[in-house]
Amino acid sequence: EVLDGMVDLLVKMREITDRPKFLKAIIEREKLASTGVGEGVAIPHARTEAAKGMVVVFARSEKGVDFESLDKEPVHLIFMIAAPEKAVTPYLKALARISRLLGDKPFRESLRKVDSPREVMEIIRATEENKGG
């Protein structure tokens, strides 16, 4: 349900050209291993030609989502990455950057309290500045 909603947002943003193809790629990636990395975080991601360019969307769940996470805990913070098949290096860099940020407990706690997309961006910028990123 959460993945569906995030993919719908990407379609609405015109970042995905083929919704079924992109959703299938995301689900296939989840079947390999859950992208629920623990600490209430999931980073579903896929590279497919259904993505126009690389884009990241964020969702937050107050009650939590069962993502079959590594720590078996519900997920509250979800960053979805979509990228074209050929965008290997930028895709891997984005995945690493998001993972690094989400490893910071104060960052995760701040994201759980945001009220707007602007606040999300402000928290990301401030955390990157503090980490020298």
Short mmCIF file of N, CA, C and O in Angstrom, two decimals:
data_model
loop_
_atom_site.label_atom_id
_atom_site.label_comp_id
_atom_site.label_asym_id
_atom_site.label_seq_id
_atom_site.Cartn_x
_atom_site.Cartn_y
_atom_site.Cartn_z
N GLU A 1 0.82 -1.20 0.00
CA GLU A 1 0.00 0.00 0.00
C GLU A 1 0.87 1.27 0.00
O GLU A 1 0.62 2.19 -0.76
N VAL A 2 1.89 1.28 0.86
CA VAL A 2 2.78 2.44 0.93
C VAL A 2 3.56 2.57 -0.38
O VAL A 2 3.69 3.67 -0.93
N LEU A 3 4.08 1.44 -0.87
CA LEU A 3 4.83 1.48 -2.12
C LEU A 3 3.94 1.97 -3.26
O LEU A 3 4.37 2.79 -4.07
N ASP A 4 2.69 1.49 -3.30
CA ASP A 4 1.73 1.94 -4.31
C ASP A 4 1.56 3.46 -4.27
O ASP A 4 1.58 4.13 -5.30
N GLY A 5 1.38 4.00 -3.07
CA GLY A 5 1.18 5.43 -2.91
C GLY A 5 2.39 6.24 -3.34
O GLY A 5 2.26 7.29 -3.98
N MET A 6 3.58 5.74 -3.02
CA MET A 6 4.80 6.45 -3.40
C MET A 6 5.00 6.40 -4.92
O MET A 6 5.41 7.38 -5.53
N VAL A 7 4.68 5.25 -5.52
CA VAL A 7 4.79 5.14 -6.98
C VAL A 7 3.77 6.06 -7.64
O VAL A 7 4.07 6.73 -8.63
N ASP A 8 2.57 6.13 -7.08
CA ASP A 8 1.56 7.05 -7.60
C ASP A 8 2.07 8.49 -7.59
O ASP A 8 1.85 9.25 -8.53
N LEU A 9 2.76 8.86 -6.52
CA LEU A 9 3.33 10.21 -6.43
C LEU A 9 4.36 10.44 -7.54
O LEU A 9 4.36 11.48 -8.20
N LEU A 10 5.21 9.45 -7.78
CA LEU A 10 6.20 9.58 -8.85
C LEU A 10 5.53 9.71 -10.22
O LEU A 10 6.00 10.47 -11.06
N VAL A 11 4.44 8.99 -10.41
CA VAL A 11 3.70 9.09 -11.67
C VAL A 11 3.09 10.49 -11.80
O VAL A 11 3.19 11.14 -12.84
N LYS A 12 2.50 10.96 -10.70
CA LYS A 12 1.89 12.29 -10.70
C LYS A 12 2.94 13.37 -10.98
O LYS A 12 2.66 14.36 -11.65
N MET A 13 4.14 13.16 -10.49
CA MET A 13 5.25 14.10 -10.71
C MET A 13 5.83 13.95 -12.13
O MET A 13 6.75 14.68 -12.50
N ARG A 14 5.34 12.97 -12.86
CA ARG A 14 5.81 12.66 -14.22
C ARG A 14 7.26 12.20 -14.24
O ARG A 14 7.99 12.44 -15.21
N GLU A 15 7.68 11.53 -13.18
CA GLU A 15 9.03 10.99 -13.11
C GLU A 15 9.09 9.54 -13.56
O GLU A 15 10.16 9.01 -13.85
N ILE A 16 7.91 8.89 -13.61
CA ILE A 16 7.81 7.50 -14.02
C ILE A 16 6.94 7.44 -15.27
O ILE A 16 5.84 7.99 -15.29
N THR A 17 7.44 6.76 -16.30
CA THR A 17 6.70 6.69 -17.56
C THR A 17 5.83 5.45 -17.66
O THR A 17 4.90 5.42 -18.47
N ASP A 18 6.15 4.43 -16.86
CA ASP A 18 5.41 3.16 -16.92
C ASP A 18 5.22 2.67 -15.49
O ASP A 18 6.09 2.01 -14.92
N ARG A 19 4.05 3.00 -14.92
CA ARG A 19 3.78 2.67 -13.52
C ARG A 19 3.91 1.17 -13.22
O ARG A 19 4.60 0.78 -12.28
N PRO A 20 3.24 0.30 -14.00
CA PRO A 20 3.35 -1.14 -13.70
C PRO A 20 4.79 -1.66 -13.75
O PRO A 20 5.20 -2.45 -12.92
N LYS A 21 5.55 -1.18 -14.73
CA LYS A 21 6.94 -1.62 -14.86
C LYS A 21 7.78 -1.18 -13.66
O LYS A 21 8.57 -1.95 -13.12
N PHE A 22 7.59 0.07 -13.23
CA PHE A 22 8.37 0.55 -12.08
C PHE A 22 7.95 -0.16 -10.80
O PHE A 22 8.80 -0.58 -10.02
N LEU A 23 6.66 -0.30 -10.58
CA LEU A 23 6.19 -0.99 -9.37
C LEU A 23 6.70 -2.42 -9.34
O LEU A 23 7.14 -2.91 -8.28
N LYS A 24 6.70 -3.09 -10.48
CA LYS A 24 7.22 -4.46 -10.55
C LYS A 24 8.70 -4.48 -10.17
O LYS A 24 9.14 -5.35 -9.43
N ALA A 25 9.47 -3.50 -10.66
CA ALA A 25 10.90 -3.43 -10.33
C ALA A 25 11.11 -3.23 -8.83
O ALA A 25 11.99 -3.86 -8.23
N ILE A 26 10.30 -2.38 -8.22
CA ILE A 26 10.41 -2.14 -6.77
C ILE A 26 10.07 -3.42 -6.00
O ILE A 26 10.79 -3.81 -5.07
N ILE A 27 9.01 -4.09 -6.39
CA ILE A 27 8.58 -5.31 -5.70
C ILE A 27 9.61 -6.42 -5.89
O ILE A 27 9.93 -7.16 -4.95
N GLU A 28 10.14 -6.55 -7.10
CA GLU A 28 11.17 -7.57 -7.36
C GLU A 28 12.40 -7.32 -6.48
O GLU A 28 13.00 -8.25 -5.96
N ARG A 29 12.77 -6.05 -6.30
CA ARG A 29 13.90 -5.71 -5.43
C ARG A 29 13.61 -6.10 -3.99
O ARG A 29 14.47 -6.63 -3.30
N GLU A 30 12.38 -5.88 -3.55
CA GLU A 30 12.00 -6.26 -2.18
C GLU A 30 12.04 -7.77 -1.98
O GLU A 30 12.34 -8.24 -0.89
N LYS A 31 11.74 -8.52 -3.04
CA LYS A 31 11.77 -9.98 -2.95
C LYS A 31 13.19 -10.50 -2.75
O LYS A 31 13.38 -11.55 -2.13
N LEU A 32 14.18 -9.79 -3.29
CA LEU A 32 15.57 -10.20 -3.11
C LEU A 32 15.97 -10.12 -1.64
O LEU A 32 16.59 -11.03 -1.11
N ALA A 33 15.63 -9.01 -1.02
CA ALA A 33 15.87 -8.78 0.41
C ALA A 33 15.14 -7.51 0.77
O ALA A 33 15.12 -6.56 -0.01
N SER A 34 14.57 -7.49 1.94
CA SER A 34 13.84 -6.31 2.37
C SER A 34 14.75 -5.10 2.40
O SER A 34 15.90 -5.18 2.82
N THR A 35 14.20 -3.98 1.95
CA THR A 35 14.95 -2.72 2.05
C THR A 35 14.63 -2.03 3.37
O THR A 35 15.02 -0.88 3.58
N GLY A 36 13.92 -2.72 4.24
CA GLY A 36 13.71 -2.26 5.61
C GLY A 36 15.01 -2.54 6.36
O GLY A 36 15.28 -3.67 6.76
N VAL A 37 15.83 -1.51 6.52
CA VAL A 37 17.19 -1.68 7.02
C VAL A 37 17.29 -1.65 8.55
O VAL A 37 18.37 -1.83 9.10
N GLY A 38 16.18 -1.42 9.22
CA GLY A 38 16.20 -1.34 10.67
C GLY A 38 16.08 0.09 11.15
O GLY A 38 16.10 1.03 10.36
N GLU A 39 15.90 0.23 12.47
CA GLU A 39 15.77 1.56 13.09
C GLU A 39 14.57 2.34 12.54
O GLU A 39 14.59 3.57 12.51
N GLY A 40 13.54 1.62 12.05
CA GLY A 40 12.35 2.29 11.54
C GLY A 40 12.49 2.87 10.16
O GLY A 40 11.72 3.75 9.76
N VAL A 41 13.46 2.37 9.39
CA VAL A 41 13.81 2.95 8.09
C VAL A 41 13.70 1.91 6.97
O VAL A 41 14.10 0.75 7.16
N ALA A 42 13.20 2.35 5.81
CA ALA A 42 13.23 1.53 4.60
C ALA A 42 13.66 2.40 3.44
O ALA A 42 13.33 3.60 3.38
N ILE A 43 14.41 1.80 2.51
CA ILE A 43 14.88 2.52 1.33
C ILE A 43 14.59 1.68 0.09
O ILE A 43 15.50 1.11 -0.52
N PRO A 44 13.32 1.57 -0.29
CA PRO A 44 13.01 0.82 -1.51
C PRO A 44 13.61 1.55 -2.71
O PRO A 44 13.60 2.78 -2.77
N HIS A 45 14.17 0.79 -3.64
CA HIS A 45 14.84 1.42 -4.77
C HIS A 45 14.86 0.49 -5.97
O HIS A 45 14.81 -0.72 -5.82
N ALA A 46 14.90 1.12 -7.15
CA ALA A 46 14.98 0.35 -8.38
C ALA A 46 15.55 1.20 -9.50
O ALA A 46 15.30 2.41 -9.56
N ARG A 47 16.30 0.53 -10.37
CA ARG A 47 16.76 1.15 -11.62
C ARG A 47 15.99 0.48 -12.75
O ARG A 47 15.99 -0.74 -12.87
N THR A 48 15.32 1.28 -13.55
CA THR A 48 14.53 0.78 -14.66
C THR A 48 14.32 1.89 -15.67
O THR A 48 14.32 3.06 -15.30
N GLU A 49 14.12 1.51 -16.91
CA GLU A 49 13.86 2.52 -17.93
C GLU A 49 12.50 3.19 -17.76
O GLU A 49 12.19 4.14 -18.47
N ALA A 50 11.70 2.72 -16.81
CA ALA A 50 10.43 3.39 -16.50
C ALA A 50 10.66 4.71 -15.77
O ALA A 50 9.75 5.53 -15.67
N ALA A 51 11.89 4.92 -15.28
CA ALA A 51 12.23 6.17 -14.59
C ALA A 51 12.86 7.13 -15.59
O ALA A 51 13.81 6.77 -16.28
N LYS A 52 12.35 8.37 -15.63
CA LYS A 52 12.90 9.38 -16.55
C LYS A 52 14.30 9.80 -16.13
O LYS A 52 15.19 9.95 -16.95
N GLY A 53 14.45 10.05 -14.86
CA GLY A 53 15.73 10.47 -14.30
C GLY A 53 15.78 9.97 -12.87
O GLY A 53 14.86 9.29 -12.41
N MET A 54 16.84 10.30 -12.17
CA MET A 54 16.90 9.86 -10.79
C MET A 54 16.11 10.80 -9.90
O MET A 54 16.23 12.03 -10.02
N VAL A 55 15.30 10.22 -9.03
CA VAL A 55 14.47 11.01 -8.13
C VAL A 55 14.29 10.22 -6.83
O VAL A 55 14.30 8.99 -6.83
N VAL A 56 14.14 10.96 -5.75
CA VAL A 56 13.91 10.37 -4.44
C VAL A 56 12.65 10.97 -3.85
O VAL A 56 12.45 12.19 -3.91
N VAL A 57 11.77 10.12 -3.32
CA VAL A 57 10.59 10.61 -2.62
C VAL A 57 10.62 10.07 -1.20
O VAL A 57 11.17 9.01 -0.94
N PHE A 58 10.02 10.82 -0.30
CA PHE A 58 10.02 10.49 1.12
C PHE A 58 8.59 10.34 1.62
O PHE A 58 7.71 11.11 1.24
N ALA A 59 8.39 9.34 2.48
CA ALA A 59 7.10 9.17 3.14
C ALA A 59 7.36 8.85 4.61
O ALA A 59 8.37 8.26 4.96
N ARG A 60 6.40 9.25 5.42
CA ARG A 60 6.48 8.97 6.86
C ARG A 60 5.18 8.32 7.30
O ARG A 60 4.11 8.72 6.87
N SER A 61 5.30 7.31 8.14
CA SER A 61 4.13 6.64 8.68
C SER A 61 4.14 6.78 10.19
O SER A 61 5.08 6.36 10.86
N GLU A 62 3.09 7.38 10.72
CA GLU A 62 2.99 7.55 12.18
C GLU A 62 2.90 6.20 12.88
O GLU A 62 3.60 5.95 13.85
N LYS A 63 2.01 5.33 12.40
CA LYS A 63 1.80 4.06 13.10
C LYS A 63 2.82 2.99 12.73
O LYS A 63 2.99 2.02 13.44
N GLY A 64 3.50 3.16 11.62
CA GLY A 64 4.51 2.20 11.19
C GLY A 64 3.96 1.20 10.19
O GLY A 64 2.76 0.91 10.18
N VAL A 65 4.85 0.69 9.36
CA VAL A 65 4.51 -0.25 8.30
C VAL A 65 5.35 -1.50 8.47
O VAL A 65 6.54 -1.42 8.75
N ASP A 66 4.72 -2.67 8.29
CA ASP A 66 5.47 -3.91 8.34
C ASP A 66 6.22 -4.06 7.02
O ASP A 66 5.62 -4.25 5.97
N PHE A 67 7.53 -3.93 7.08
CA PHE A 67 8.37 -3.99 5.89
C PHE A 67 9.26 -5.22 5.91
O PHE A 67 10.21 -5.33 5.14
N GLU A 68 8.97 -6.14 6.86
CA GLU A 68 9.84 -7.30 7.07
C GLU A 68 11.28 -6.84 7.24
O GLU A 68 12.22 -7.39 6.65
N SER A 69 11.44 -5.81 8.05
CA SER A 69 12.75 -5.21 8.30
C SER A 69 13.70 -6.18 8.97
O SER A 69 13.29 -7.12 9.63
N LEU A 70 14.98 -5.89 8.82
CA LEU A 70 16.01 -6.73 9.41
C LEU A 70 15.85 -6.86 10.92
O LEU A 70 16.11 -7.92 11.48
N ASP A 71 15.40 -5.78 11.58
CA ASP A 71 15.23 -5.83 13.04
C ASP A 71 13.80 -6.19 13.45
O ASP A 71 13.46 -6.14 14.62
N LYS A 72 12.96 -6.52 12.47
CA LYS A 72 11.56 -6.93 12.70
C LYS A 72 10.66 -5.82 13.25
O LYS A 72 9.55 -6.06 13.66
N GLU A 73 11.16 -4.60 13.30
CA GLU A 73 10.40 -3.46 13.81
C GLU A 73 9.65 -2.77 12.67
O GLU A 73 10.08 -2.82 11.51
N PRO A 74 8.54 -2.08 12.98
CA PRO A 74 7.83 -1.35 11.93
C PRO A 74 8.66 -0.19 11.37
O PRO A 74 9.51 0.36 12.06
N VAL A 75 8.38 0.15 10.13
CA VAL A 75 9.08 1.23 9.44
C VAL A 75 8.24 2.50 9.52
O VAL A 75 7.04 2.47 9.31
N HIS A 76 8.90 3.60 9.84
CA HIS A 76 8.23 4.90 9.93
C HIS A 76 8.74 5.89 8.88
O HIS A 76 8.03 6.82 8.52
N LEU A 77 9.96 5.69 8.41
CA LEU A 77 10.58 6.60 7.44
C LEU A 77 10.95 5.82 6.19
O LEU A 77 11.68 4.83 6.26
N ILE A 78 10.43 6.27 5.04
CA ILE A 78 10.66 5.55 3.78
C ILE A 78 11.17 6.53 2.73
O ILE A 78 10.51 7.52 2.42
N PHE A 79 12.34 6.24 2.19
CA PHE A 79 12.90 6.98 1.07
C PHE A 79 12.90 6.04 -0.12
O PHE A 79 13.54 4.99 -0.08
N MET A 80 12.17 6.40 -1.18
CA MET A 80 12.15 5.59 -2.40
C MET A 80 13.02 6.26 -3.45
O MET A 80 12.87 7.45 -3.71
N ILE A 81 13.89 5.45 -4.06
CA ILE A 81 14.77 5.96 -5.11
C ILE A 81 14.37 5.31 -6.43
O ILE A 81 14.26 4.08 -6.52
N ALA A 82 14.17 6.15 -7.44
CA ALA A 82 13.91 5.69 -8.80
C ALA A 82 15.02 6.22 -9.69
O ALA A 82 15.38 7.39 -9.58
N ALA A 83 15.54 5.37 -10.55
CA ALA A 83 16.60 5.82 -11.46
C ALA A 83 16.54 5.02 -12.75
O ALA A 83 16.11 3.87 -12.76
N PRO A 84 16.99 5.65 -13.84
CA PRO A 84 17.08 4.91 -15.10
C PRO A 84 18.11 3.78 -14.98
O PRO A 84 19.04 3.86 -14.18
N GLU A 85 17.95 2.76 -15.77
CA GLU A 85 18.83 1.59 -15.76
C GLU A 85 20.30 1.98 -15.87
O GLU A 85 21.16 1.42 -15.19
N LYS A 86 20.63 2.96 -16.69
CA LYS A 86 22.03 3.33 -16.96
C LYS A 86 22.65 4.21 -15.88
O LYS A 86 23.87 4.42 -15.89
N ALA A 87 21.88 4.70 -14.96
CA ALA A 87 22.39 5.65 -13.95
C ALA A 87 22.99 4.94 -12.75
O ALA A 87 22.65 5.21 -11.60
N VAL A 88 23.92 4.05 -12.99
CA VAL A 88 24.47 3.21 -11.92
C VAL A 88 25.19 4.04 -10.86
O VAL A 88 24.88 3.93 -9.67
N THR A 89 26.15 4.86 -11.25
CA THR A 89 26.95 5.60 -10.27
C THR A 89 26.11 6.60 -9.47
O THR A 89 26.17 6.58 -8.23
N PRO A 90 25.29 7.45 -10.11
CA PRO A 90 24.48 8.37 -9.31
C PRO A 90 23.51 7.64 -8.38
O PRO A 90 23.29 8.06 -7.25
N TYR A 91 22.98 6.53 -8.85
CA TYR A 91 22.06 5.70 -8.06
C TYR A 91 22.75 5.18 -6.80
O TYR A 91 22.23 5.30 -5.69
N LEU A 92 23.93 4.62 -6.99
CA LEU A 92 24.67 4.08 -5.84
C LEU A 92 25.09 5.18 -4.87
O LEU A 92 25.05 5.00 -3.65
N LYS A 93 25.47 6.34 -5.42
CA LYS A 93 25.83 7.48 -4.57
C LYS A 93 24.63 7.97 -3.77
O LYS A 93 24.75 8.28 -2.58
N ALA A 94 23.46 8.03 -4.40
CA ALA A 94 22.25 8.47 -3.69
C ALA A 94 21.89 7.47 -2.59
O ALA A 94 21.56 7.87 -1.47
N LEU A 95 21.98 6.20 -2.90
CA LEU A 95 21.68 5.17 -1.91
C LEU A 95 22.64 5.27 -0.72
O LEU A 95 22.21 5.22 0.44
N ALA A 96 23.91 5.46 -1.00
CA ALA A 96 24.90 5.59 0.08
C ALA A 96 24.67 6.86 0.90
O ALA A 96 24.76 6.84 2.14
N ARG A 97 24.36 7.95 0.22
CA ARG A 97 24.13 9.23 0.92
C ARG A 97 22.92 9.14 1.84
O ARG A 97 22.96 9.58 3.00
N ILE A 98 21.83 8.58 1.34
CA ILE A 98 20.62 8.43 2.15
C ILE A 98 20.89 7.49 3.32
O ILE A 98 20.49 7.76 4.45
N SER A 99 21.58 6.40 3.06
CA SER A 99 21.91 5.45 4.13
C SER A 99 22.73 6.11 5.21
O SER A 99 22.51 5.90 6.41
N ARG A 100 23.71 6.93 4.80
CA ARG A 100 24.57 7.62 5.76
C ARG A 100 23.75 8.57 6.63
O ARG A 100 23.88 8.60 7.85
N LEU A 101 22.88 9.35 5.99
CA LEU A 101 22.03 10.27 6.73
C LEU A 101 21.13 9.53 7.72
O LEU A 101 20.98 9.94 8.87
N LEU A 102 20.54 8.44 7.26
CA LEU A 102 19.60 7.71 8.10
C LEU A 102 20.27 6.94 9.22
O LEU A 102 19.61 6.48 10.15
N GLY A 103 21.58 6.82 9.16
CA GLY A 103 22.33 6.21 10.27
C GLY A 103 22.43 7.13 11.47
O GLY A 103 22.82 6.70 12.56
N ASP A 104 22.05 8.38 11.30
CA ASP A 104 22.14 9.39 12.35
C ASP A 104 20.83 9.44 13.13
O ASP A 104 19.79 9.83 12.58
N LYS A 105 20.86 9.03 14.39
CA LYS A 105 19.63 8.97 15.19
C LYS A 105 18.91 10.31 15.30
O LYS A 105 17.69 10.37 15.11
N PRO A 106 19.60 11.43 15.59
CA PRO A 106 18.90 12.72 15.65
C PRO A 106 18.23 13.07 14.31
O PRO A 106 17.15 13.66 14.30
N PHE A 107 18.85 12.69 13.20
CA PHE A 107 18.25 12.93 11.88
C PHE A 107 16.94 12.16 11.76
O PHE A 107 15.91 12.72 11.37
N ARG A 108 16.96 10.88 12.12
CA ARG A 108 15.73 10.06 12.05
C ARG A 108 14.65 10.63 12.97
O ARG A 108 13.48 10.73 12.58
N GLU A 109 15.04 11.02 14.17
CA GLU A 109 14.06 11.57 15.11
C GLU A 109 13.46 12.87 14.59
O GLU A 109 12.26 13.11 14.73
N SER A 110 14.28 13.70 13.96
CA SER A 110 13.78 14.95 13.38
C SER A 110 12.78 14.68 12.26
O SER A 110 11.74 15.33 12.17
N LEU A 111 13.09 13.71 11.40
CA LEU A 111 12.18 13.39 10.29
C LEU A 111 10.84 12.85 10.79
O LEU A 111 9.82 13.05 10.14
N ARG A 112 10.85 12.20 11.92
CA ARG A 112 9.58 11.65 12.46
C ARG A 112 8.65 12.76 12.95
O ARG A 112 7.48 12.51 13.19
N LYS A 113 9.17 14.00 13.06
CA LYS A 113 8.36 15.11 13.58
C LYS A 113 8.01 16.15 12.53
O LYS A 113 7.34 17.12 12.84
N VAL A 114 8.46 15.99 11.29
CA VAL A 114 8.25 17.02 10.27
C VAL A 114 6.78 17.19 9.92
O VAL A 114 5.99 16.26 10.03
N ASP A 115 6.45 18.42 9.49
CA ASP A 115 5.09 18.73 9.09
C ASP A 115 4.98 19.12 7.62
O ASP A 115 3.88 19.30 7.11
N SER A 116 6.13 19.30 6.94
CA SER A 116 6.06 19.77 5.56
C SER A 116 7.28 19.29 4.78
O SER A 116 8.33 19.00 5.36
N PRO A 117 7.15 19.25 3.44
CA PRO A 117 8.31 18.90 2.60
C PRO A 117 9.48 19.87 2.81
O PRO A 117 10.63 19.46 2.80
N ARG A 118 9.16 21.13 3.05
CA ARG A 118 10.22 22.13 3.29
C ARG A 118 11.05 21.73 4.52
O ARG A 118 12.28 21.82 4.49
N GLU A 119 10.37 21.27 5.58
CA GLU A 119 11.09 20.86 6.79
C GLU A 119 12.00 19.67 6.50
O GLU A 119 13.11 19.60 7.04
N VAL A 120 11.54 18.75 5.68
CA VAL A 120 12.37 17.60 5.32
C VAL A 120 13.66 18.09 4.67
O VAL A 120 14.76 17.67 5.05
N MET A 121 13.53 18.97 3.70
CA MET A 121 14.71 19.49 3.00
C MET A 121 15.63 20.27 3.95
O MET A 121 16.86 20.15 3.87
N GLU A 122 15.05 21.04 4.87
CA GLU A 122 15.86 21.79 5.83
C GLU A 122 16.65 20.85 6.73
O GLU A 122 17.83 21.08 7.01
N ILE A 123 16.02 19.77 7.16
CA ILE A 123 16.69 18.80 8.03
C ILE A 123 17.81 18.10 7.27
O ILE A 123 18.91 17.90 7.79
N ILE A 124 17.55 17.74 6.02
CA ILE A 124 18.59 17.09 5.20
C ILE A 124 19.78 18.04 5.04
O ILE A 124 20.93 17.64 5.26
N ARG A 125 19.52 19.28 4.66
CA ARG A 125 20.61 20.24 4.46
C ARG A 125 21.41 20.45 5.74
O ARG A 125 22.65 20.44 5.72
N ALA A 126 20.72 20.66 6.84
CA ALA A 126 21.41 20.92 8.11
C ALA A 126 22.26 19.71 8.53
O ALA A 126 23.39 19.88 8.98
N THR A 127 21.72 18.52 8.37
CA THR A 127 22.46 17.33 8.76
C THR A 127 23.68 17.13 7.87
O THR A 127 24.77 16.81 8.36
N GLU A 128 23.51 17.37 6.58
CA GLU A 128 24.67 17.23 5.67
C GLU A 128 25.75 18.26 5.99
O GLU A 128 26.93 17.95 5.93
N GLU A 129 25.34 19.48 6.31
CA GLU A 129 26.32 20.52 6.66
C GLU A 129 27.08 20.11 7.92
O GLU A 129 28.30 20.27 7.98
N ASN A 130 26.37 19.57 8.90
CA ASN A 130 27.01 19.14 10.15
C ASN A 130 27.95 17.95 9.95
O ASN A 130 28.92 17.80 10.67
N LYS A 131 27.63 17.10 8.96
CA LYS A 131 28.46 15.91 8.70
C LYS A 131 29.53 16.20 7.66
O LYS A 131 30.29 15.31 7.30
N GLY A 132 29.52 17.42 7.13
CA GLY A 132 30.51 17.76 6.11
C GLY A 132 30.19 17.17 4.75
O GLY A 132 31.07 16.92 3.94
N GLY A 133 28.87 16.91 4.49
CA GLY A 133 28.49 16.29 3.22
C GLY A 133 27.98 17.29 2.30
O GLY A 133 27.83 17.28 1.17
#
